[in-house]
Amino acid sequence: MKKSYILAVLLVIIAVVLLFQTGNATSEYANFSKAAETGDKVQLVGTYVKDKPTVYDPLTDPNYFSFFLEDLSGTEREVVLLMGKPQDFEMSESIVLTGRMQDERFIASDIQMKCPSKYKDEEEMIKNLTES
């Protein structure tokens, strides 16, 4: 076989492998019940429950942060984040967690927070000025 054919076949194999890996990495959001059913690593979206206790003691364990989250279906569960408490956590509008259910708790290895825009107040002020 010619070297160009071998190279073309290798490139196709690499492309297929990358395509499958990318397909597995992207997933739809789950809720607590779906995460418990599958037992797989999922992405879960919800909001921080401010009136329930949070646990973070960086002197004891800087990579343990526990809080309660309400998923999109309204179910509240305890979440254990295996990393430090993110800055401005309490100000987040919504939270996306990556992890899996373990018993009645969601064990998260990654977090993404949607925080309110710092320009939101300025936008409202400009809107009010233009309406006057």
C-alpha atoms as a printed R data frame, in Angstrom:
    type eleno elety resid chain resno       x      y      z
1   ATOM     1    CA   MET     A     1   0.000  0.000  0.000
2   ATOM     2    CA   LYS     A     2   1.073  3.503 -0.622
3   ATOM     3    CA   LYS     A     3   2.056  5.690  2.291
4   ATOM     4    CA   SER     A     4  -0.646  8.216  1.406
5   ATOM     5    CA   TYR     A     5  -3.373  5.555  1.764
6   ATOM     6    CA   ILE     A     6  -2.036  4.459  5.127
7   ATOM     7    CA   LEU     A     7  -1.904  8.082  6.279
8   ATOM     8    CA   ALA     A     8  -5.480  8.682  5.068
9   ATOM     9    CA   VAL     A     9  -6.771  5.608  6.918
10  ATOM    10    CA   LEU     A    10  -5.000  6.704 10.119
11  ATOM    11    CA   LEU     A    11  -6.506 10.190  9.873
12  ATOM    12    CA   VAL     A    12 -10.001  8.730  9.421
13  ATOM    13    CA   ILE     A    13  -9.525  6.459 12.455
14  ATOM    14    CA   ILE     A    14  -8.322  9.408 14.574
15  ATOM    15    CA   ALA     A    15 -11.284 11.519 13.426
16  ATOM    16    CA   VAL     A    16 -13.774  8.769 14.341
17  ATOM    17    CA   VAL     A    17 -12.220  8.302 17.786
18  ATOM    18    CA   LEU     A    18 -12.327 12.053 18.458
19  ATOM    19    CA   LEU     A    19 -15.936 12.215 17.277
20  ATOM    20    CA   PHE     A    20 -17.000  9.475 19.702
21  ATOM    21    CA   GLN     A    21 -15.130 11.060 22.602
22  ATOM    22    CA   THR     A    22 -16.741 14.433 21.935
23  ATOM    23    CA   GLY     A    23 -20.159 12.808 21.686
24  ATOM    24    CA   ASN     A    24 -19.724 11.171 25.088
25  ATOM    25    CA   ALA     A    25 -18.524 14.390 26.711
26  ATOM    26    CA   THR     A    26 -21.593 16.388 25.722
27  ATOM    27    CA   SER     A    27 -24.719 15.360 27.546
28  ATOM    28    CA   GLU     A    28 -28.076 16.789 28.403
29  ATOM    29    CA   TYR     A    29 -28.815 18.059 31.877
30  ATOM    30    CA   ALA     A    30 -30.199 15.573 34.366
31  ATOM    31    CA   ASN     A    31 -32.165 15.988 37.575
32  ATOM    32    CA   PHE     A    32 -31.546 14.199 40.872
33  ATOM    33    CA   SER     A    33 -33.902 11.300 40.088
34  ATOM    34    CA   LYS     A    34 -32.339 10.635 36.678
35  ATOM    35    CA   ALA     A    35 -28.856 10.820 38.206
36  ATOM    36    CA   ALA     A    36 -29.887  8.278 40.868
37  ATOM    37    CA   GLU     A    37 -31.425  5.943 38.264
38  ATOM    38    CA   THR     A    38 -28.430  5.849 35.960
39  ATOM    39    CA   GLY     A    39 -25.621  6.099 38.502
40  ATOM    40    CA   ASP     A    40 -23.531  7.616 35.717
41  ATOM    41    CA   LYS     A    41 -21.644 10.886 35.722
42  ATOM    42    CA   VAL     A    42 -24.132 13.589 34.682
43  ATOM    43    CA   GLN     A    43 -24.496 17.322 34.455
44  ATOM    44    CA   LEU     A    44 -27.120 18.671 36.807
45  ATOM    45    CA   VAL     A    45 -28.506 22.202 36.839
46  ATOM    46    CA   GLY     A    46 -30.268 23.887 39.724
47  ATOM    47    CA   THR     A    47 -30.312 26.719 42.230
48  ATOM    48    CA   TYR     A    48 -28.637 27.103 45.602
49  ATOM    49    CA   VAL     A    49 -31.018 26.667 48.569
50  ATOM    50    CA   LYS     A    50 -30.026 29.575 50.791
51  ATOM    51    CA   ASP     A    51 -32.051 28.645 53.871
52  ATOM    52    CA   LYS     A    52 -30.364 25.236 54.304
53  ATOM    53    CA   PRO     A    53 -26.949 24.729 55.941
54  ATOM    54    CA   THR     A    54 -23.638 24.878 54.095
55  ATOM    55    CA   VAL     A    55 -20.427 23.306 55.336
56  ATOM    56    CA   TYR     A    56 -17.017 24.648 54.406
57  ATOM    57    CA   ASP     A    57 -14.057 24.621 56.769
58  ATOM    58    CA   PRO     A    58 -10.836 25.229 54.809
59  ATOM    59    CA   LEU     A    59  -8.687 24.470 57.855
60  ATOM    60    CA   THR     A    60 -10.159 20.975 58.234
61  ATOM    61    CA   ASP     A    61 -10.563 20.072 54.527
62  ATOM    62    CA   PRO     A    62 -10.159 22.771 51.855
63  ATOM    63    CA   ASN     A    63 -11.554 20.405 49.193
64  ATOM    64    CA   TYR     A    64 -14.910 19.707 50.856
65  ATOM    65    CA   PHE     A    65 -17.873 22.023 50.387
66  ATOM    66    CA   SER     A    66 -21.405 20.877 51.175
67  ATOM    67    CA   PHE     A    67 -24.638 22.717 50.334
68  ATOM    68    CA   PHE     A    68 -28.214 22.061 49.209
69  ATOM    69    CA   LEU     A    69 -29.392 22.431 45.619
70  ATOM    70    CA   GLU     A    70 -32.867 22.450 44.100
71  ATOM    71    CA   ASP     A    71 -32.930 20.910 40.627
72  ATOM    72    CA   LEU     A    72 -35.215 22.019 37.790
73  ATOM    73    CA   SER     A    73 -37.913 19.539 38.857
74  ATOM    74    CA   GLY     A    74 -38.034 21.041 42.380
75  ATOM    75    CA   THR     A    75 -36.216 18.264 44.251
76  ATOM    76    CA   GLU     A    76 -33.770 19.357 46.955
77  ATOM    77    CA   ARG     A    77 -30.691 17.287 47.784
78  ATOM    78    CA   GLU     A    78 -27.390 17.755 49.552
79  ATOM    79    CA   VAL     A    79 -24.430 18.301 47.247
80  ATOM    80    CA   VAL     A    80 -20.817 17.609 48.185
81  ATOM    81    CA   LEU     A    81 -18.382 19.513 46.001
82  ATOM    82    CA   LEU     A    82 -14.917 17.975 46.077
83  ATOM    83    CA   MET     A    83 -13.156 21.314 45.773
84  ATOM    84    CA   GLY     A    84 -13.048 24.613 47.600
85  ATOM    85    CA   LYS     A    85 -16.002 26.939 47.931
86  ATOM    86    CA   PRO     A    86 -16.192 29.147 44.821
87  ATOM    87    CA   GLN     A    87 -15.950 32.893 45.236
88  ATOM    88    CA   ASP     A    88 -19.353 34.674 45.182
89  ATOM    89    CA   PHE     A    89 -21.137 31.311 45.459
90  ATOM    90    CA   GLU     A    90 -24.111 32.816 47.291
91  ATOM    91    CA   MET     A    91 -24.704 35.310 44.463
92  ATOM    92    CA   SER     A    92 -25.119 32.662 41.749
93  ATOM    93    CA   GLU     A    93 -28.392 32.600 39.820
94  ATOM    94    CA   SER     A    94 -27.982 28.993 38.719
95  ATOM    95    CA   ILE     A    95 -25.419 26.246 39.152
96  ATOM    96    CA   VAL     A    96 -24.303 23.480 36.798
97  ATOM    97    CA   LEU     A    97 -22.626 20.527 38.523
98  ATOM    98    CA   THR     A    98 -20.830 17.519 37.058
99  ATOM    99    CA   GLY     A    99 -20.861 14.382 39.181
100 ATOM   100    CA   ARG     A   100 -22.900 11.385 40.280
101 ATOM   101    CA   MET     A   101 -25.348 10.363 42.986
102 ATOM   102    CA   GLN     A   102 -24.037  8.420 45.965
103 ATOM   103    CA   ASP     A   103 -26.839  7.298 48.265
104 ATOM   104    CA   GLU     A   104 -28.929 10.452 48.858
105 ATOM   105    CA   ARG     A   105 -26.144 12.951 48.087
106 ATOM   106    CA   PHE     A   106 -24.817 14.264 44.794
107 ATOM   107    CA   ILE     A   107 -21.005 14.114 44.701
108 ATOM   108    CA   ALA     A   108 -19.763 16.835 42.349
109 ATOM   109    CA   SER     A   109 -16.304 17.095 40.852
110 ATOM   110    CA   ASP     A   110 -16.894 20.294 38.874
111 ATOM   111    CA   ILE     A   111 -19.050 23.405 39.147
112 ATOM   112    CA   GLN     A   112 -20.047 26.226 36.835
113 ATOM   113    CA   MET     A   113 -21.993 29.168 38.169
114 ATOM   114    CA   LYS     A   114 -24.157 31.679 36.368
115 ATOM   115    CA   CYS     A   115 -23.823 34.896 38.307
116 ATOM   116    CA   PRO     A   116 -25.909 38.018 37.822
117 ATOM   117    CA   SER     A   117 -24.487 40.477 35.372
118 ATOM   118    CA   LYS     A   118 -22.605 43.342 36.925
119 ATOM   119    CA   TYR     A   119 -24.120 45.489 34.188
120 ATOM   120    CA   LYS     A   120 -27.715 44.575 35.052
121 ATOM   121    CA   ASP     A   121 -28.242 47.568 37.366
122 ATOM   122    CA   GLU     A   122 -26.659 49.901 34.836
123 ATOM   123    CA   GLU     A   123 -28.929 48.569 32.075
124 ATOM   124    CA   GLU     A   124 -32.019 49.127 34.215
125 ATOM   125    CA   MET     A   125 -30.872 52.653 35.093
126 ATOM   126    CA   ILE     A   126 -30.331 53.517 31.420
127 ATOM   127    CA   LYS     A   127 -33.702 52.017 30.515
128 ATOM   128    CA   ASN     A   128 -35.420 54.093 33.208
129 ATOM   129    CA   LEU     A   129 -33.682 57.258 32.022
130 ATOM   130    CA   THR     A   130 -34.717 56.738 28.407
131 ATOM   131    CA   GLU     A   131 -38.340 56.102 29.418
132 ATOM   132    CA   SER     A   132 -38.544 59.359 31.367
